[in-house]
């Protein structure tokens, strides 16, 4: 049941501005919008090109990449950890209930990475590629624009448990406030990010629950 409602988890477009703000607060010294200007000057246009290519085949991809970035950032920061597969030391976040069968766009991220590597090998982190892909996706969706900060390092660990604790469709206000607060986001951020559900696709689900001697349908 949990997995069938998973696409309700935030598909956040304003998320980027907010997570970018959050990240800026935390690591102001290291991140910069011009981080790759001398080492990989075409990175932004390569990402834009790849996302536009993907969009030709997949009209949902802009929302999917946006959500992917949010699901990365909410768990231990924007470190690309959501991209990590199982290994001897990793239990992939991809399998966590909010992601399993609903997180998508991994192939597009791989294509972007390959194109970027082709232009400047070993320079741009996967975390930054995901951040750029999300920014481009929001831009192409005619959403708000911002100058994406770059210079993130890729995480080498994942946290399956924390990924299972992303804001969920059944969380009450207190729980949502706490989850956002725990990552440095306040009520304004919560409201703005929740508003990002106005784009993308959600799954309709119904579950039958038995309570007080009656069967009732609970859905969304
Ligand atoms: C688009 O879809 C076609 C047919 O499935 C596939 O051959 C092609 O590689 C896809 N292109 C991209 C950019 O994903
Ligand atoms: C990843 O590892 C976990 C824990 O060992 C396992 O439950 C899950 O099925 C694995 N996922 C994939 C896609 O192999
Ligand atoms: C992910 O979804 C698949 C298919 O619905 C399911 O078989 C698998 O058990 C799920 N993985 C986890 C870790 O819940
Ligand atoms: C960047 O793009 C420009 C114009 O498309 C091209 O001339 C140049 O060779 C590219 N540079 C790199 C390092 O790929
Ligand atoms: C944003 O989108 C516009 C087209 O809508 C495009 O001209 C511009 O280059 C895009 N900017 C970025 C950073 O992708
Ligand atoms: C993973 O996240 C959980 C809760 O979200 C936290 O308690 C735990 O310390 C984290 N594990 C690591 C290795 O960071
Ligand atoms: C909100 O949900 C939490 C966790 O399920 C629960 O402990 C708490 O009592 C709920 N608060 C309200 C006001 O319903
Ligand atoms: C949340 O934080 C932002 C940025 O610091 C601030 O502008 C806003 O007023 C805050 N909102 C609340 C409800 O505290």
CSV table of C-alpha atoms and ligand atoms in Angstrom, one decimal:
chain,number,residue,atom,x,y,z
A,1,UNK,CA,0.0,0.0,0.0
A,2,UNK,CA,2.7,2.4,0.9
A,3,UNK,CA,4.4,2.0,-2.5
A,4,UNK,CA,1.2,2.6,-4.4
A,5,UNK,CA,0.8,6.0,-2.9
A,6,UNK,CA,4.4,6.9,-3.4
A,7,UNK,CA,3.9,9.3,-6.3
A,8,UNK,CA,2.2,11.7,-3.9
A,9,UNK,CA,5.5,12.6,-2.4
A,10,UNK,CA,6.5,16.1,-3.2
A,11,UNK,CA,7.2,17.0,-6.8
A,12,UNK,CA,8.7,20.3,-5.9
A,13,UNK,CA,9.6,22.9,-8.3
A,14,UNK,CA,10.1,25.8,-5.9
A,15,UNK,CA,12.1,23.2,-4.0
A,16,UNK,CA,15.1,24.2,-5.9
A,17,UNK,CA,15.1,27.8,-4.9
A,18,UNK,CA,14.5,26.7,-1.4
A,19,UNK,CA,16.9,23.9,-1.2
A,20,UNK,CA,19.4,26.1,-3.0
A,21,UNK,CA,18.8,28.8,-0.3
A,22,UNK,CA,19.2,26.2,2.4
A,23,UNK,CA,22.4,24.9,0.8
A,24,UNK,CA,23.6,28.4,0.5
A,25,UNK,CA,23.1,29.0,4.2
A,26,UNK,CA,25.0,25.9,5.0
A,27,UNK,CA,27.9,26.1,2.7
A,28,UNK,CA,28.1,29.6,1.4
A,29,UNK,CA,31.9,29.5,1.1
A,30,UNK,CA,32.1,26.6,-1.4
A,31,UNK,CA,29.2,26.9,-3.8
A,32,UNK,CA,29.1,29.3,-6.7
A,33,UNK,CA,27.1,29.7,-9.9
A,34,UNK,CA,30.4,30.2,-11.8
A,35,UNK,CA,32.0,27.1,-10.4
A,36,UNK,CA,32.6,25.4,-13.8
A,37,UNK,CA,33.1,28.6,-15.9
A,38,UNK,CA,36.7,27.8,-16.6
A,39,UNK,CA,36.7,24.0,-16.3
A,40,UNK,CA,33.5,23.1,-18.1
A,41,UNK,CA,32.0,26.2,-19.6
A,42,UNK,CA,29.4,24.4,-21.7
A,43,UNK,CA,27.9,22.4,-18.9
A,44,UNK,CA,24.7,24.3,-18.7
A,45,UNK,CA,24.0,24.2,-22.4
A,46,UNK,CA,24.8,20.5,-22.5
A,47,UNK,CA,22.3,19.8,-19.7
A,48,UNK,CA,19.7,22.0,-21.4
A,49,UNK,CA,20.2,20.2,-24.7
A,50,UNK,CA,19.9,16.7,-23.1
A,51,UNK,CA,16.8,17.6,-21.2
A,52,UNK,CA,15.2,19.0,-24.3
A,53,UNK,CA,16.0,15.8,-26.1
A,54,UNK,CA,14.5,13.7,-23.4
A,55,UNK,CA,11.4,15.9,-23.4
A,56,UNK,CA,10.7,15.0,-27.0
A,57,UNK,CA,10.0,11.5,-25.9
A,58,UNK,CA,8.7,12.0,-22.4
A,59,UNK,CA,6.4,14.9,-21.6
A,60,UNK,CA,6.6,14.0,-17.9
A,61,UNK,CA,10.4,14.3,-17.6
A,62,UNK,CA,10.5,17.9,-16.5
A,63,UNK,CA,8.4,17.2,-13.4
A,64,UNK,CA,10.2,13.9,-12.9
A,65,UNK,CA,13.6,15.5,-12.8
A,66,UNK,CA,12.3,18.2,-10.5
A,67,UNK,CA,11.0,15.6,-8.1
A,68,UNK,CA,14.2,13.6,-8.3
A,69,UNK,CA,16.2,16.6,-7.2
A,70,UNK,CA,13.9,17.3,-4.3
A,71,UNK,CA,14.1,13.7,-3.2
A,72,UNK,CA,17.9,13.9,-3.4
A,73,UNK,CA,18.1,17.1,-1.4
A,74,UNK,CA,15.7,16.3,1.4
A,75,UNK,CA,17.8,13.3,2.3
A,76,UNK,CA,21.2,14.4,3.7
A,77,UNK,CA,21.5,17.4,1.3
A,78,UNK,CA,21.9,17.7,-2.5
A,79,UNK,CA,24.6,15.1,-2.8
A,80,UNK,CA,23.4,12.9,-5.6
A,81,UNK,CA,22.9,10.0,-3.2
A,82,UNK,CA,19.6,9.1,-4.8
A,83,UNK,CA,21.5,8.1,-7.9
A,84,UNK,CA,23.5,5.4,-6.0
A,85,UNK,CA,22.6,1.8,-6.7
A,86,UNK,CA,23.0,-1.1,-4.3
A,87,UNK,CA,26.5,-2.2,-3.5
A,88,UNK,CA,28.3,-3.9,-0.6
A,89,UNK,CA,28.1,-0.6,1.3
A,90,UNK,CA,25.0,1.0,-0.2
A,91,UNK,CA,21.4,0.2,0.3
A,92,UNK,CA,19.9,2.2,-2.5
A,93,UNK,CA,17.5,5.1,-1.8
A,94,UNK,CA,15.7,4.2,-5.0
A,95,UNK,CA,14.0,1.3,-3.2
A,96,UNK,CA,12.6,3.5,-0.4
A,97,UNK,CA,8.8,3.7,-0.5
A,98,UNK,CA,8.6,7.3,-1.7
A,99,UNK,CA,10.9,6.5,-4.6
A,100,UNK,CA,10.3,2.8,-5.4
A,101,UNK,CA,8.3,2.7,-8.7
A,102,UNK,CA,7.9,6.4,-8.8
A,103,UNK,CA,11.3,8.1,-8.9
A,104,UNK,CA,12.2,8.4,-12.6
A,105,UNK,CA,14.5,10.2,-14.9
A,106,UNK,CA,17.7,8.2,-13.9
A,107,UNK,CA,18.3,7.3,-17.6
A,108,UNK,CA,18.2,11.0,-18.5
A,109,UNK,CA,20.6,11.8,-15.8
A,110,UNK,CA,22.9,9.1,-17.1
A,111,UNK,CA,22.7,10.6,-20.6
A,112,UNK,CA,23.5,14.1,-19.4
A,113,UNK,CA,26.4,12.7,-17.4
A,114,UNK,CA,27.8,10.9,-20.5
A,115,UNK,CA,27.4,14.1,-22.7
A,116,UNK,CA,29.1,16.2,-20.0
A,117,UNK,CA,31.9,13.7,-19.6
A,118,UNK,CA,32.4,13.8,-23.4
A,119,UNK,CA,32.9,17.6,-23.2
A,120,UNK,CA,35.0,17.8,-20.0
A,121,UNK,CA,35.9,14.5,-18.4
A,122,UNK,CA,35.9,14.1,-14.6
A,123,UNK,CA,35.0,17.6,-13.7
A,124,UNK,CA,31.2,17.9,-13.0
A,125,UNK,CA,29.7,16.1,-10.1
A,126,UNK,CA,26.5,14.0,-10.5
A,127,UNK,CA,25.0,16.1,-7.7
A,128,UNK,CA,25.5,19.3,-9.8
A,129,UNK,CA,24.2,17.6,-12.9
A,130,UNK,CA,21.0,16.8,-11.0
A,131,UNK,CA,20.8,20.3,-9.7
A,132,UNK,CA,21.2,21.7,-13.2
A,133,UNK,CA,18.8,19.3,-14.7
A,134,UNK,CA,16.2,20.4,-12.2
A,135,UNK,CA,16.8,24.1,-12.8
A,136,UNK,CA,16.5,23.6,-16.6
A,137,UNK,CA,13.3,21.5,-16.1
A,138,UNK,CA,11.7,24.2,-14.0
A,139,UNK,CA,12.8,26.8,-16.5
A,140,UNK,CA,11.4,24.8,-19.5
A,141,UNK,CA,8.2,24.4,-17.5
A,142,UNK,CA,8.0,28.2,-17.3
A,143,UNK,CA,8.5,28.1,-13.6
A,144,UNK,CA,10.6,30.4,-11.6
A,145,UNK,CA,14.3,30.9,-12.6
A,146,UNK,CA,17.2,31.1,-10.3
A,147,UNK,CA,21.0,30.9,-10.6
A,148,UNK,CA,21.9,27.4,-9.6
A,149,UNK,CA,24.8,27.2,-7.3
A,150,UNK,CA,27.5,24.6,-8.2
A,151,UNK,CA,30.4,22.9,-6.7
A,152,UNK,CA,28.7,20.1,-4.8
A,153,UNK,CA,30.6,16.9,-4.1
A,154,UNK,CA,29.0,13.6,-4.7
A,155,UNK,CA,27.9,11.6,-1.7
A,156,UNK,CA,29.4,8.2,-1.3
A,157,UNK,CA,26.8,6.9,1.1
A,158,UNK,CA,23.0,6.6,0.9
A,159,UNK,CA,20.4,6.6,3.6
A,160,UNK,CA,17.5,4.2,2.8
A,161,UNK,CA,15.8,4.9,6.1
A,162,UNK,CA,15.9,8.7,5.7
A,163,UNK,CA,14.6,8.4,2.1
A,164,UNK,CA,11.7,6.4,3.5
A,165,UNK,CA,10.9,9.4,5.7
A,166,UNK,CA,10.4,12.1,3.0
A,167,UNK,CA,7.2,14.2,3.4
A,168,UNK,CA,4.3,11.9,2.6
A,169,UNK,CA,0.7,12.3,1.5
A,170,UNK,CA,-0.6,11.1,4.8
A,171,UNK,CA,1.5,13.2,7.1
A,172,UNK,CA,-0.4,15.7,9.2
A,173,UNK,CA,0.6,19.3,9.5
A,174,UNK,CA,2.7,18.8,12.6
A,175,UNK,CA,4.7,16.0,11.0
A,176,UNK,CA,5.2,18.0,7.8
A,177,UNK,CA,6.4,21.0,9.8
A,178,UNK,CA,8.8,18.8,11.7
A,179,UNK,CA,10.2,17.1,8.7
A,180,UNK,CA,10.8,20.4,6.9
A,181,UNK,CA,12.2,22.0,10.1
A,182,UNK,CA,14.6,19.1,10.5
A,183,UNK,CA,16.3,20.1,7.2
A,184,UNK,CA,16.2,23.9,7.9
A,185,UNK,CA,13.0,24.7,6.0
A,186,UNK,CA,10.2,26.7,7.6
A,187,UNK,CA,6.4,27.1,7.0
A,188,UNK,CA,6.9,29.4,4.1
A,189,UNK,CA,9.1,26.8,2.4
A,190,UNK,CA,6.6,24.1,3.3
A,191,UNK,CA,3.7,25.9,1.7
A,192,UNK,CA,5.7,26.9,-1.4
A,193,UNK,CA,7.1,23.4,-1.9
A,194,UNK,CA,3.6,21.8,-1.5
A,195,UNK,CA,2.4,24.2,-4.1
A,196,UNK,CA,4.8,22.5,-6.5
A,197,UNK,CA,2.3,19.7,-6.8
A,198,UNK,CA,0.5,21.8,-9.4
A,199,UNK,CA,2.7,20.3,-12.0
A,200,UNK,CA,3.6,16.7,-13.0
A,201,UNK,CA,1.4,13.7,-12.6
A,202,UNK,CA,0.1,12.1,-9.5
A,203,UNK,CA,-1.3,8.6,-9.0
A,204,UNK,CA,-4.8,8.1,-7.9
A,205,UNK,CA,-5.1,5.4,-5.2
A,206,UNK,CA,-7.8,4.0,-3.1
A,207,UNK,CA,-7.5,1.7,-0.2
A,208,UNK,CA,-10.2,0.0,1.7
A,209,UNK,CA,-10.0,0.2,5.4
A,210,UNK,CA,-12.1,-1.6,8.0
A,211,UNK,CA,-13.0,0.5,11.0
A,212,UNK,CA,-15.8,0.7,13.5
A,213,UNK,CA,-17.4,-2.2,11.9
A,214,UNK,CA,-17.6,-0.6,8.5
A,215,UNK,CA,-15.6,-0.8,5.3
A,216,UNK,CA,-14.6,2.6,4.0
A,217,UNK,CA,-12.6,3.9,1.0
A,218,UNK,CA,-9.6,6.1,1.7
A,219,UNK,CA,-8.0,7.7,-1.3
A,220,UNK,CA,-6.4,10.6,-3.0
B,1,LIG,C1,13.1,8.2,-27.9
B,1,LIG,O1,12.3,7.0,-28.1
B,1,LIG,C2,12.8,6.2,-29.1
B,1,LIG,C3,11.9,5.0,-29.3
B,1,LIG,O2,11.6,4.4,-28.1
B,1,LIG,C4,14.2,5.7,-28.8
B,1,LIG,O3,14.8,5.0,-29.9
B,1,LIG,C5,15.1,6.9,-28.6
B,1,LIG,O4,16.4,6.5,-28.2
B,1,LIG,C6,14.5,7.8,-27.5
B,1,LIG,N1,15.3,9.1,-27.5
B,1,LIG,C7,15.7,9.6,-26.3
B,1,LIG,C8,16.5,10.9,-26.4
B,1,LIG,O5,15.4,9.1,-25.3
B,2,LIG,C1,19.0,-3.5,-2.7
B,2,LIG,O1,19.3,-4.1,-1.5
B,2,LIG,C2,18.3,-4.2,-0.6
B,2,LIG,C3,18.8,-4.7,0.8
B,2,LIG,O2,19.8,-5.7,0.6
B,2,LIG,C4,17.3,-5.2,-1.2
B,2,LIG,O3,16.2,-5.4,-0.3
B,2,LIG,C5,16.8,-4.7,-2.5
B,2,LIG,O4,15.9,-5.6,-3.1
B,2,LIG,C6,18.0,-4.4,-3.4
B,2,LIG,N1,17.4,-3.6,-4.6
B,2,LIG,C7,17.8,-3.9,-5.8
B,2,LIG,C8,17.2,-3.1,-6.9
B,2,LIG,O5,18.6,-4.8,-6.1
B,3,LIG,C1,9.6,-2.0,-4.8
B,3,LIG,O1,8.6,-2.3,-5.7
B,3,LIG,C2,8.6,-3.6,-6.2
B,3,LIG,C3,7.5,-3.7,-7.3
B,3,LIG,O2,6.3,-3.2,-6.8
B,3,LIG,C4,8.4,-4.6,-5.1
B,3,LIG,O3,8.4,-5.9,-5.6
B,3,LIG,C5,9.5,-4.4,-4.1
B,3,LIG,O4,9.3,-5.2,-2.9
B,3,LIG,C6,9.6,-2.9,-3.6
B,3,LIG,N1,10.8,-2.7,-2.8
B,3,LIG,C7,10.8,-2.3,-1.6
B,3,LIG,C8,12.1,-2.2,-0.9
B,3,LIG,O5,9.7,-2.1,-1.0
B,4,LIG,C1,31.4,24.7,-26.1
B,4,LIG,O1,30.4,25.0,-27.1
B,4,LIG,C2,30.9,25.8,-28.1
B,4,LIG,C3,29.7,26.2,-29.0
B,4,LIG,O2,28.8,25.2,-29.1
B,4,LIG,C4,31.9,25.0,-28.9
B,4,LIG,O3,32.4,25.8,-29.9
B,4,LIG,C5,33.0,24.6,-28.0
B,4,LIG,O4,33.9,23.7,-28.6
B,4,LIG,C6,32.5,23.9,-26.7
B,4,LIG,N1,33.6,23.6,-25.8
B,4,LIG,C7,33.8,22.5,-25.2
B,4,LIG,C8,34.9,22.4,-24.2
B,4,LIG,O5,33.1,21.5,-25.4
B,5,LIG,C1,15.4,29.0,-20.0
B,5,LIG,O1,14.4,28.8,-21.0
B,5,LIG,C2,14.5,29.7,-22.1
B,5,LIG,C3,13.4,29.3,-23.1
B,5,LIG,O2,12.2,29.2,-22.4
B,5,LIG,C4,15.9,29.6,-22.7
B,5,LIG,O3,16.0,30.6,-23.7
B,5,LIG,C5,16.9,29.8,-21.7
B,5,LIG,O4,18.2,29.6,-22.3
B,5,LIG,C6,16.8,28.8,-20.6
B,5,LIG,N1,17.8,29.0,-19.6
B,5,LIG,C7,18.4,28.0,-19.0
B,5,LIG,C8,19.4,28.4,-18.0
B,5,LIG,O5,18.2,26.9,-19.3
B,6,LIG,C1,20.0,7.8,8.3
B,6,LIG,O1,18.8,8.5,8.6
B,6,LIG,C2,18.3,8.2,9.9
B,6,LIG,C3,17.0,8.9,10.1
B,6,LIG,O2,16.5,9.6,9.1
B,6,LIG,C4,19.3,8.6,11.0
B,6,LIG,O3,18.8,8.2,12.2
B,6,LIG,C5,20.6,7.9,10.7
B,6,LIG,O4,21.6,8.3,11.6
B,6,LIG,C6,21.1,8.1,9.3
B,6,LIG,N1,22.2,7.2,9.0
B,6,LIG,C7,23.4,7.6,8.6
B,6,LIG,C8,24.4,6.6,8.4
B,6,LIG,O5,23.6,8.8,8.4
B,7,LIG,C1,0.3,13.9,13.6
B,7,LIG,O1,0.9,12.6,13.3
B,7,LIG,C2,1.8,12.1,14.3
B,7,LIG,C3,2.5,10.9,13.8
B,7,LIG,O2,1.6,10.0,13.2
B,7,LIG,C4,1.0,11.9,15.6
B,7,LIG,O3,1.9,11.4,16.6
B,7,LIG,C5,0.4,13.2,16.0
B,7,LIG,O4,-0.5,12.9,17.1
B,7,LIG,C6,-0.5,13.7,14.9
B,7,LIG,N1,-0.9,15.1,15.3
B,7,LIG,C7,-2.1,15.5,15.1
B,7,LIG,C8,-2.4,16.9,15.6
B,7,LIG,O5,-3.0,14.8,14.6
B,8,LIG,C1,11.2,31.3,6.3
B,8,LIG,O1,12.5,31.7,6.0
B,8,LIG,C2,12.6,32.6,4.9
B,8,LIG,C3,14.0,32.8,4.6
B,8,LIG,O2,14.8,33.0,5.7
B,8,LIG,C4,11.9,33.9,5.4
B,8,LIG,O3,12.0,34.9,4.4
B,8,LIG,C5,10.5,33.7,5.8
B,8,LIG,O4,9.9,34.8,6.4
B,8,LIG,C6,10.4,32.5,6.8
B,8,LIG,N1,9.0,32.2,7.1
B,8,LIG,C7,8.5,32.0,8.3
B,8,LIG,C8,7.1,31.7,8.4
B,8,LIG,O5,9.2,32.1,9.3
